[in-house]
XYZ file of C-alpha atoms in Angstrom:
670
model
C 34.085 51.653 -13.801
C 35.223 55.016 -14.917
C 32.899 54.865 -17.993
C 29.852 54.568 -15.724
C 27.695 57.448 -14.988
C 26.935 58.286 -11.379
C 24.508 60.989 -9.889
C 26.678 61.409 -7.018
C 24.966 64.713 -6.038
C 21.448 62.549 -5.973
C 23.438 59.627 -3.479
C 25.750 61.923 -1.733
C 23.720 61.334 1.652
C 23.507 57.536 0.868
C 27.095 57.300 -0.104
C 28.011 59.258 3.325
C 26.227 56.953 5.323
C 27.840 53.821 3.169
C 31.317 55.532 4.081
C 30.763 55.158 7.814
C 30.876 51.023 7.135
C 33.539 51.213 4.395
C 35.817 54.577 5.235
C 38.496 53.817 2.672
C 39.281 52.321 -0.828
C 40.766 49.272 0.724
C 37.608 48.399 2.781
C 35.078 48.990 -0.170
C 37.537 46.970 -2.437
C 37.557 44.130 -0.114
C 33.725 43.867 0.412
C 33.347 44.088 -3.201
C 35.726 40.989 -3.839
C 34.016 39.103 -1.025
C 30.444 39.826 -2.504
C 31.464 39.002 -6.123
C 32.906 35.395 -4.560
C 29.704 34.811 -2.652
C 27.386 35.500 -6.121
C 29.521 32.345 -7.608
C 28.804 29.850 -4.613
C 25.928 27.426 -5.430
C 22.541 28.381 -4.601
C 21.569 27.242 -0.964
C 18.813 24.355 -0.594
C 15.204 25.384 0.057
C 12.997 23.009 1.987
C 9.115 23.359 1.468
C 6.608 21.627 4.021
C 2.967 22.257 4.066
C 0.080 20.996 6.165
C 2.167 19.609 9.397
C -1.281 19.777 11.402
C 0.277 19.054 14.770
C 2.127 15.821 13.738
C 5.279 16.858 15.408
C 7.175 13.695 15.482
C 7.028 13.089 11.429
C 7.776 17.194 11.109
C 10.881 16.804 13.321
C 12.085 14.061 11.378
C 11.741 15.358 8.262
C 13.527 18.455 9.664
C 16.413 16.367 10.806
C 16.476 14.261 7.771
C 16.092 17.202 5.473
C 13.684 15.213 3.358
C 16.253 12.759 2.702
C 18.855 14.998 1.753
C 21.194 13.668 4.635
C 20.615 9.963 3.346
C 21.646 11.010 0.099
C 24.988 12.963 0.944
C 25.966 9.808 3.089
C 25.304 7.567 0.330
C 27.159 9.606 -2.084
C 30.064 10.393 0.177
C 30.524 6.740 1.448
C 29.430 4.534 -1.445
C 30.851 0.903 -1.088
C 33.358 2.293 1.646
C 30.461 1.677 4.186
C 27.915 -1.201 4.700
C 24.309 -0.281 4.360
C 23.935 -0.904 8.041
C 26.805 1.452 8.863
C 25.416 4.129 6.659
C 21.970 3.697 8.115
C 23.578 3.902 11.892
C 25.521 7.199 10.588
C 22.258 9.084 9.629
C 20.606 7.783 12.739
C 23.329 9.241 14.674
C 23.110 12.711 12.822
C 19.249 12.747 13.427
C 19.122 11.873 17.022
C 22.731 12.560 18.395
C 21.886 12.344 22.116
C 19.589 9.390 22.331
C 22.036 7.309 19.702
C 25.059 7.854 21.759
C 23.109 6.311 25.013
C 22.449 3.413 22.632
C 25.861 2.994 21.412
C 27.867 3.487 24.880
C 25.301 0.564 26.390
C 26.726 -1.739 23.655
C 29.900 -0.842 21.959
C 32.856 -2.569 23.454
C 35.614 -0.565 22.321
C 34.105 3.110 22.652
C 37.099 4.936 21.885
C 37.826 3.258 18.562
C 34.135 4.205 17.727
C 34.639 7.678 18.759
C 37.489 8.011 16.474
C 35.968 6.311 13.462
C 32.626 8.252 13.772
C 33.986 11.607 14.287
C 36.068 11.252 10.990
C 32.881 10.181 9.354
C 31.022 13.164 10.780
C 33.927 15.712 9.496
C 33.595 14.263 5.939
C 29.861 14.717 5.990
C 30.147 18.285 7.613
C 32.700 19.427 5.048
C 30.495 18.331 2.172
C 27.613 20.182 3.494
C 29.233 23.238 4.196
C 31.319 23.267 0.862
C 28.494 25.878 -0.626
C 28.934 28.563 2.013
C 31.367 30.904 2.823
C 33.738 30.293 5.679
C 32.209 33.371 7.340
C 28.656 31.676 7.220
C 29.764 28.348 8.470
C 31.661 29.994 11.435
C 28.544 31.582 12.302
C 26.659 28.258 12.362
C 29.097 26.329 14.825
C 28.863 26.230 18.467
C 30.957 28.768 20.410
C 32.956 25.992 22.458
C 33.913 23.886 19.216
C 34.178 26.661 16.803
C 38.062 26.855 16.355
C 38.421 22.821 16.617
C 35.556 22.155 13.966
C 36.996 24.954 11.336
C 40.529 23.335 12.038
C 39.079 19.729 11.098
C 36.819 21.225 8.122
C 39.911 22.694 6.492
C 42.590 20.339 7.137
C 42.431 16.683 5.681
C 43.904 13.745 7.446
C 44.861 12.519 3.899
C 47.469 15.209 3.639
C 50.701 13.672 5.147
C 51.689 16.917 6.776
C 48.568 17.344 8.603
C 47.802 13.682 9.380
C 49.236 13.746 13.134
C 47.709 17.168 13.712
C 44.320 15.927 12.657
C 44.513 12.885 14.613
C 46.088 14.499 17.539
C 42.573 16.898 17.819
C 40.471 14.159 17.587
C 42.495 11.994 20.171
C 42.424 14.841 22.505
C 38.780 15.254 22.004
C 38.228 11.924 23.231
C 40.604 11.931 25.985
C 39.254 14.993 27.580
C 35.724 13.595 27.791
C 34.405 15.819 25.281
C 33.502 13.336 22.425
C 29.961 13.190 23.065
C 29.672 16.997 23.378
C 31.429 17.245 20.225
C 29.643 14.549 18.353
C 26.469 16.081 19.177
C 27.654 19.651 17.964
C 28.885 18.132 14.865
C 25.306 16.466 14.114
C 23.489 19.762 14.689
C 25.696 21.677 12.324
C 25.200 19.097 9.780
C 21.345 19.528 10.302
C 21.926 23.151 10.205
C 23.982 23.309 7.039
C 22.093 20.880 5.029
C 19.067 23.186 4.651
C 19.618 26.920 3.965
C 16.065 28.038 4.356
C 12.750 26.473 5.466
C 9.295 27.394 3.645
C 6.103 26.294 5.536
C 3.297 26.495 3.303
C 0.466 26.654 6.003
C -1.583 24.876 8.660
C 0.759 24.108 11.481
C -2.296 23.547 13.840
C -5.112 21.214 14.496
C -5.766 17.503 14.248
C -2.325 16.378 15.341
C -1.466 16.132 19.140
C 1.570 18.640 19.014
C 1.049 22.168 17.151
C 2.790 23.787 20.124
C 5.742 21.521 19.699
C 6.037 22.319 16.254
C 6.007 26.316 17.035
C 8.805 25.629 19.641
C 10.813 23.863 16.823
C 10.305 26.519 14.552
C 11.258 29.140 17.110
C 14.678 27.600 17.319
C 15.055 26.989 13.612
C 17.530 28.902 12.037
C 15.740 30.612 9.137
C 12.119 29.896 8.114
C 8.922 31.722 6.900
C 5.155 30.665 6.618
C 2.526 31.556 4.145
C -0.827 31.376 6.677
C -3.320 28.196 6.105
C -6.715 28.199 7.114
C -5.974 26.263 10.227
C -3.372 28.682 11.277
C -5.835 31.587 10.803
C -8.438 29.717 12.941
C -5.893 29.842 15.917
C -5.184 33.312 15.268
C -8.546 34.291 15.352
C -8.950 32.478 18.504
C -6.067 34.231 19.946
C -7.507 37.600 18.757
C -10.830 37.044 20.792
C -13.014 35.722 17.887
C -15.450 33.387 19.829
C -16.384 31.438 16.666
C -12.604 30.706 16.205
C -12.380 29.642 19.892
C -15.363 27.104 19.304
C -13.874 25.706 15.891
C -10.544 25.123 17.814
C -11.945 23.440 20.758
C -14.376 21.248 18.728
C -11.626 19.855 16.123
C -9.421 19.258 19.314
C -12.200 17.011 20.687
C -13.170 15.671 17.131
C -9.810 14.182 16.912
C -9.534 13.562 20.764
C -6.055 15.617 20.687
C -6.313 18.298 23.404
C -2.649 18.125 24.271
C -2.129 21.429 22.320
C -4.763 22.940 24.065
C -4.421 21.669 27.563
C -0.749 21.046 27.895
C 0.590 23.301 25.189
C -1.399 26.854 25.968
C -3.038 25.938 29.250
C -6.735 26.372 28.125
C -8.997 25.070 30.943
C -11.589 22.687 29.559
C -13.061 21.885 32.922
C -15.837 24.248 32.642
C -16.718 22.810 29.388
C -16.704 19.335 30.855
C -18.953 20.209 33.861
C -21.231 22.177 31.430
C -21.483 19.075 28.948
C -22.250 16.701 31.675
C -25.078 18.730 32.986
C -26.464 19.731 29.716
C -26.103 16.487 27.854
C -26.475 14.084 30.871
C -29.222 11.882 28.785
C -27.736 12.353 25.410
C -25.543 9.374 24.000
C -23.998 12.016 21.496
C -23.504 9.442 18.878
C -22.570 11.856 16.086
C -19.880 13.345 18.374
C -18.007 10.271 19.280
C -14.342 11.377 18.357
C -13.047 10.309 15.148
C -9.430 9.356 15.730
C -6.792 6.477 15.815
C -6.687 7.166 19.195
C -10.333 6.030 20.100
C -9.620 2.195 20.831
C -7.548 3.647 23.750
C -10.181 5.600 25.430
C -12.577 3.826 27.604
C -16.458 4.127 27.355
C -16.768 6.678 29.818
C -13.899 9.011 28.566
C -15.346 8.477 24.973
C -18.803 9.619 26.157
C -17.453 12.599 28.113
C -15.676 13.911 24.984
C -18.736 13.249 22.935
C -20.546 15.410 25.133
C -17.966 18.108 25.170
C -17.801 17.959 21.502
C -21.629 18.370 21.067
C -21.844 21.159 23.598
C -19.188 23.217 21.880
C -20.349 22.526 18.803
C -23.862 23.841 19.666
C -22.401 27.001 21.075
C -20.294 27.227 17.755
C -23.139 27.177 15.422
C -24.940 29.973 17.346
C -22.046 32.261 17.727
C -21.423 31.975 14.078
C -24.747 32.712 13.126
C -24.582 35.830 15.357
C -21.633 37.022 13.353
C -22.860 36.074 10.065
C -26.033 38.180 11.052
C -23.728 41.016 11.809
C -21.992 41.229 8.623
C -24.443 40.573 5.496
C -21.732 41.365 3.161
C -20.288 37.881 3.630
C -23.204 36.515 1.759
C -23.299 33.344 4.388
C -27.176 33.779 5.670
C -27.702 30.053 4.228
C -25.295 28.758 6.875
C -27.818 29.754 9.753
C -29.027 26.429 9.665
C -30.816 26.644 13.183
C -33.543 28.683 11.286
C -34.069 25.811 8.754
C -34.868 23.080 11.630
C -38.530 21.875 12.454
C -37.841 21.031 15.742
C -41.019 19.268 16.328
C -40.596 16.894 13.272
C -37.002 16.707 13.471
C -36.242 17.827 10.012
C -34.243 20.348 8.302
C -34.795 22.167 4.862
C -31.485 22.757 2.793
C -31.597 24.299 -0.650
C -35.365 23.626 -0.964
C -35.280 20.201 0.182
C -36.194 18.498 3.546
C -34.033 15.889 5.186
C -34.495 13.856 8.415
C -32.081 14.593 10.957
C -30.125 11.840 12.973
C -31.264 13.682 16.029
C -32.748 16.764 17.147
C -31.829 16.942 20.709
C -30.914 20.597 21.222
C -31.997 21.572 24.991
C -30.191 24.472 24.815
C -31.617 25.941 21.913
C -34.764 28.054 21.744
C -36.453 27.727 18.580
C -37.733 31.265 18.515
C -34.257 32.507 19.328
C -31.915 29.747 18.220
C -28.827 31.824 17.927
C -29.058 33.270 21.696
C -26.719 31.370 24.058
C -28.230 30.547 27.381
C -26.955 32.299 30.598
C -24.815 28.934 31.284
C -23.692 29.081 27.697
C -22.536 32.619 28.058
C -20.703 32.039 31.181
C -18.688 29.193 29.860
C -18.097 31.240 26.728
C -16.918 33.883 28.674
C -14.251 31.676 30.727
C -13.166 30.020 27.437
C -12.441 33.439 25.740
C -10.624 34.627 28.774
C -8.165 31.569 28.502
C -7.601 31.889 24.999
C -6.733 35.801 25.214
C -4.549 35.767 28.318
C -2.768 32.529 27.377
C 1.075 33.744 27.097
C 2.334 31.084 24.972
C -0.306 30.776 22.545
C 0.103 34.734 21.927
C 3.766 34.332 21.879
C 3.379 31.519 18.999
C 0.931 33.664 17.242
C 3.347 36.598 17.268
C 5.814 34.174 15.810
C 3.299 33.347 12.688
C 2.717 37.231 12.235
C 6.607 37.934 12.209
C 7.476 35.334 9.982
C 4.397 35.128 7.904
C 2.119 36.322 5.385
C -0.787 35.430 3.046
C 1.685 35.033 0.085
C 5.503 34.851 -0.472
C 7.623 35.290 -3.947
C 10.950 33.899 -3.339
C 13.492 32.829 -6.064
C 10.620 33.046 -9.131
C 8.453 30.690 -7.047
C 5.167 32.141 -5.685
C 3.973 30.443 -2.710
C 0.328 30.411 -0.996
C -1.615 28.116 1.053
C -4.726 27.316 -0.655
C -6.182 29.597 -3.772
C -6.665 32.756 -5.812
C -10.405 32.967 -6.286
C -11.286 33.098 -9.998
C -14.633 33.495 -11.882
C -15.996 30.824 -13.903
C -14.120 32.142 -17.153
C -10.681 31.974 -15.137
C -10.379 35.576 -14.491
C -9.609 36.866 -11.219
C -12.596 37.082 -8.755
C -13.118 40.284 -6.998
C -13.873 39.961 -3.061
C -15.681 42.395 -0.981
C -13.626 42.411 2.194
C -15.200 45.628 3.533
C -18.424 47.289 2.803
C -17.999 48.698 -0.848
C -14.347 47.861 -0.988
C -13.393 44.920 -3.320
C -9.901 43.216 -4.096
C -8.728 40.600 -6.568
C -5.477 38.800 -6.922
C -2.450 40.309 -5.693
C -4.357 43.250 -3.866
C -6.647 40.717 -2.218
C -4.131 38.751 -0.530
C -2.155 41.796 0.356
C -5.178 43.687 2.012
C -6.322 40.882 3.855
C -3.059 40.129 5.449
C -3.191 43.618 6.486
C -6.620 43.075 8.161
C -5.163 40.220 9.866
C -2.441 42.432 11.218
C -5.044 45.058 12.490
C -6.754 42.495 14.388
C -3.601 42.371 16.833
C -2.473 46.144 16.703
C -3.168 48.776 19.537
C -5.445 51.378 17.865
C -3.331 53.665 15.963
C -3.817 56.961 13.959
C -6.793 56.554 11.854
C -8.126 53.506 13.026
C -11.035 52.704 15.341
C -12.059 49.894 17.488
C -14.691 49.327 14.786
C -11.931 48.510 12.601
C -10.345 46.052 14.834
C -13.282 44.633 15.905
C -14.314 43.872 12.314
C -10.708 42.445 11.393
C -11.345 40.116 14.452
C -14.770 38.851 13.131
C -13.304 38.571 9.591
C -11.234 35.418 10.817
C -14.402 33.791 10.745
C -15.217 34.407 7.143
C -11.416 33.527 6.128
C -11.977 30.223 8.021
C -15.149 29.282 5.928
C -16.360 32.134 3.724
C -17.160 31.230 0.181
C -14.884 33.450 -1.460
C -12.026 33.279 1.002
C -8.399 32.620 -0.547
C -7.884 30.224 2.371
C -11.041 28.205 2.043
C -12.571 28.705 -1.645
C -15.646 26.193 -1.180
C -19.145 27.088 -1.418
C -19.916 25.974 2.369
C -17.965 24.198 5.280
C -20.438 21.523 5.752
C -19.884 20.786 9.787
C -23.464 21.100 10.722
C -24.603 18.405 7.973
C -21.808 16.146 8.663
C -23.053 15.901 12.184
C -26.678 15.515 11.916
C -27.385 14.365 7.991
C -26.938 10.764 6.656
C -27.472 12.036 3.172
C -23.745 12.552 1.501
C -25.060 14.759 -1.146
C -25.424 17.502 1.891
C -21.838 16.774 3.005
C -20.527 18.159 -0.209
C -18.131 21.383 -0.174
C -18.004 22.029 -3.748
C -14.498 23.599 -4.674
C -13.667 27.110 -6.018
C -13.116 27.770 -9.867
C -9.382 27.588 -9.051
C -9.146 23.943 -7.928
C -10.912 23.006 -11.192
C -8.550 25.101 -13.364
C -5.356 25.007 -11.553
C -4.048 22.165 -13.960
C -4.005 24.924 -16.850
C -0.901 26.333 -17.692
C -2.435 29.335 -19.186
C -4.108 29.918 -15.596
C -0.948 29.272 -13.733
C 0.937 32.019 -15.901
C -1.835 34.471 -15.651
C -1.811 34.250 -11.650
C 2.221 34.507 -11.673
C 1.758 37.497 -14.190
C -0.520 39.229 -11.730
C 1.965 38.717 -8.694
C 4.813 39.974 -10.920
C 6.606 36.445 -10.965
C 9.222 36.616 -13.679
C 11.720 34.235 -14.963
C 11.448 31.106 -17.367
C 11.555 28.789 -14.784
C 8.727 30.102 -12.332
C 6.338 28.198 -10.462
C 3.256 28.277 -8.037
C 3.811 26.071 -4.783
C 0.485 25.212 -2.686
C -0.670 23.165 0.070
C -4.165 22.896 1.559
C -5.804 20.088 -0.466
C -4.557 16.633 0.264
C -3.267 14.956 -3.078
C -5.222 11.675 -3.374
C -2.148 9.584 -4.552
C -4.150 6.336 -3.782
C -6.422 7.569 -6.435
C -3.904 8.463 -9.207
C -3.562 11.810 -8.572
C -0.445 14.016 -9.503
C 0.723 16.609 -7.393
C 2.526 18.453 -10.225
C 0.076 20.545 -12.399
C 0.033 22.896 -15.277
C 2.795 21.242 -17.259
C 5.146 21.413 -14.007
C 4.231 25.139 -13.123
C 2.154 24.497 -10.146
C 2.884 21.935 -7.340
C 0.896 20.769 -4.501
C 2.626 19.458 -1.593
C -0.024 18.380 0.978
C -0.159 14.737 0.548
C -1.272 14.542 4.317
C 1.049 14.882 7.227
C -2.070 14.289 9.535
C -2.808 10.503 10.257
C -6.535 11.407 9.911
C -5.706 11.713 6.222
C -3.634 8.584 5.690
C -6.291 6.302 4.430
C -7.514 8.834 1.959
C -4.418 9.711 0.387
C -2.598 6.661 0.777
C 0.836 8.495 1.951
C 2.119 10.678 4.676
C 2.815 13.950 2.874
C 4.966 15.460 0.238
C 7.826 17.789 0.815
C 10.003 19.703 -1.780
C 13.800 20.348 -1.912
C 14.716 22.904 -4.157
C 18.703 23.157 -4.616
C 21.172 24.201 -6.852
C 20.629 21.377 -9.582
C 16.660 21.837 -9.546
C 13.551 20.601 -7.672
C 13.088 17.295 -6.209
C 9.705 16.305 -4.863
C 9.748 13.601 -1.890
C 6.736 11.367 -1.112
C 6.658 10.236 2.435
C 5.249 6.765 3.668
C 4.005 7.021 7.285
C 6.471 7.618 10.004
C 6.434 5.016 12.610
C 7.768 6.740 15.400
C 10.732 8.613 16.906
C 11.653 5.533 19.376
C 11.606 3.287 16.238
C 13.870 5.585 14.546
C 16.257 5.583 17.139
C 16.130 1.958 18.335
C 16.214 0.374 14.936
C 17.342 2.896 12.528
C 14.287 3.296 10.779
C 13.692 6.162 8.644
C 10.873 7.547 6.718
C 10.377 5.580 3.650
C 10.403 8.100 1.104
C 10.277 8.183 -3.137
C 12.153 11.201 -4.820
C 10.706 12.367 -7.990
C 13.003 14.621 -10.018
C 10.594 17.606 -11.009
C 12.870 19.807 -12.705
C 16.553 19.852 -13.420
C 18.375 22.888 -14.264
C 20.729 22.771 -17.462
C 23.412 24.433 -15.208
C 23.892 24.587 -11.488
C 22.339 27.591 -10.118
C 24.510 30.071 -8.133
C 23.791 32.702 -5.711
C 23.822 35.012 -8.277
C 20.609 33.572 -9.903
C 18.654 34.078 -6.767
C 16.799 36.661 -4.815
C 20.014 37.351 -2.488
C 22.126 37.570 -5.483
C 20.071 40.411 -6.724
C 20.342 42.291 -3.563
C 24.142 41.610 -3.477
C 24.539 43.177 -6.956
C 22.679 46.307 -5.833
C 25.224 46.387 -2.815
C 28.358 45.958 -5.309
C 26.731 48.708 -7.464
C 26.606 51.141 -4.410
C 30.124 49.941 -3.354
C 31.328 50.790 -6.714
C 29.987 54.244 -6.897
C 31.565 54.883 -3.447
C 35.006 53.932 -4.793
C 34.502 56.008 -7.680
C 33.710 58.778 -5.115
C 36.656 58.145 -3.095
C 38.839 58.297 -6.409
C 37.535 61.530 -7.999
C 37.618 63.197 -4.529
C 33.769 63.572 -4.105
C 34.412 61.849 -0.568
C 37.477 61.736 1.411
C 38.824 58.410 2.891
C 38.629 58.257 6.482
C 41.995 57.332 8.297
C 41.570 54.172 10.146
C 41.703 54.656 14.087
C 44.493 52.496 15.782
C 42.799 49.906 18.121
C 43.313 50.726 21.746
C 46.110 49.274 23.279
C 45.518 46.741 26.007
């Protein structure tokens, strides 16, 4: 260390600050030893999920079973020592301890014996999943009430003859004092906590499914996670910020899939004014095109289906008007062709698109004035004002959107992996495409995603120095472009054919041509070019996306670009299951490499608890490392190495008299 050259004059203020935390050679040396040891621990396991779409039961189960990681641990640990049924029961207990305990106590004849056996098994699992962490980190993960007891059990083995009675007495006392249930629940949650070090969500928590608000509550309480925003998240963020077009889209999608739980139960959005308006304005309209498309429709009676269809049409007609107004305000978006009200011949019931005339399935627009088709009626404006108010004052919605803002961004680089939800806009030749996000201001690649992220945050900020209401208002409007604009990195299609899907039979009009990114993303050179643009380094670097469901049923492979790009949207949403043939992909990145997990549809939480059914999953090894990765190989390791360098500099300063060690103050006497 004495051979190193330190610019102590330059670093003097920093070292003085550092010395307050490490006031002596002994303190600094101890911390260096600690950090060096951490660098040699195995890399923590990262868990990647995408496109949850409100399917909270499947999402929570995948979190609880860590994409099959807990089942694999149990199988490895107990092998032939336990029957398959016993291992299945143990896994179910770890996933759902409270509910499973109730079932066990109702059927188990010798509950004390069951407690003894089960606690021993849970301790064994917990010891295994905690082995890659420091004792300090494990201790911080433990519930306060049982921290000391769990630590003793983890670090003392019952097969040690000198400790057998000690361990047995601890467990017997837990049972005799009536604390077995609480202790088992605590142990199961610790196992869930330790099996995954960090969770990455690659966008689209919202829409289609019934419980996006439950997903957000789950994430709020999860130990460590981040999110790269998806187009459906952006839609809800826009609605929360007061973008009326986003508000209409959010409500329309909820009605389309007959899933109003998130809106009404989750965020308290009052849809009664919409129902009242729809029953009046469309009282004679069968609204056939707007009947809910959902697996729930068989459970709805005809009266409710018709009501939902009328509400669905009412908000859709308003949506097309509000979108047209916004598009007219911002010609730089180049979306004038999406103002389809102007293309309708209301007398003939036809519409002209791309120079071709089509007959509409219906042309009943009682609230549309052909001369001013984008103008809301008085009643529509009153309704829109009420809906706008409901979204902008919903306290829980605002809290959840703040969670997305505090934990999220447009892209993330972590451990040589580049994460973003959908795409990077590209030209036909594969080069980065410039996108005009402000008048005269163009960005591409990394700068595009960064500045889009900054604009999103502007929409939620109080006016600051150098900012105007115009900046914030434009940022709020821009949520619509991010949702459906042709060069939006969250959409990247030539159009969103919502209107055509409702009113035209011709499939050619429904086509939403994907951007160049989606046709070139299987090209290894393109993947390398994108990672170079974002400064992602290392021989084993990857891009990880969601957004577009992988059509496994048609033979599509989620691994692209010679293993450098992975797409993990296999369709959590039930609406996609017939299309994809599966119920989602998740990705696990542990110290030995990447594993892609393909999931079959999840039956239900009730089935998982009562019958021990798990998601049927197939694990595909994507990439295995030649050696086991250590913390030193990760971003965290880079940070720790910098801390070690600073501490070594502090040691040098102490030992050469540049800084004086501080005397430790004796703790006050009690």
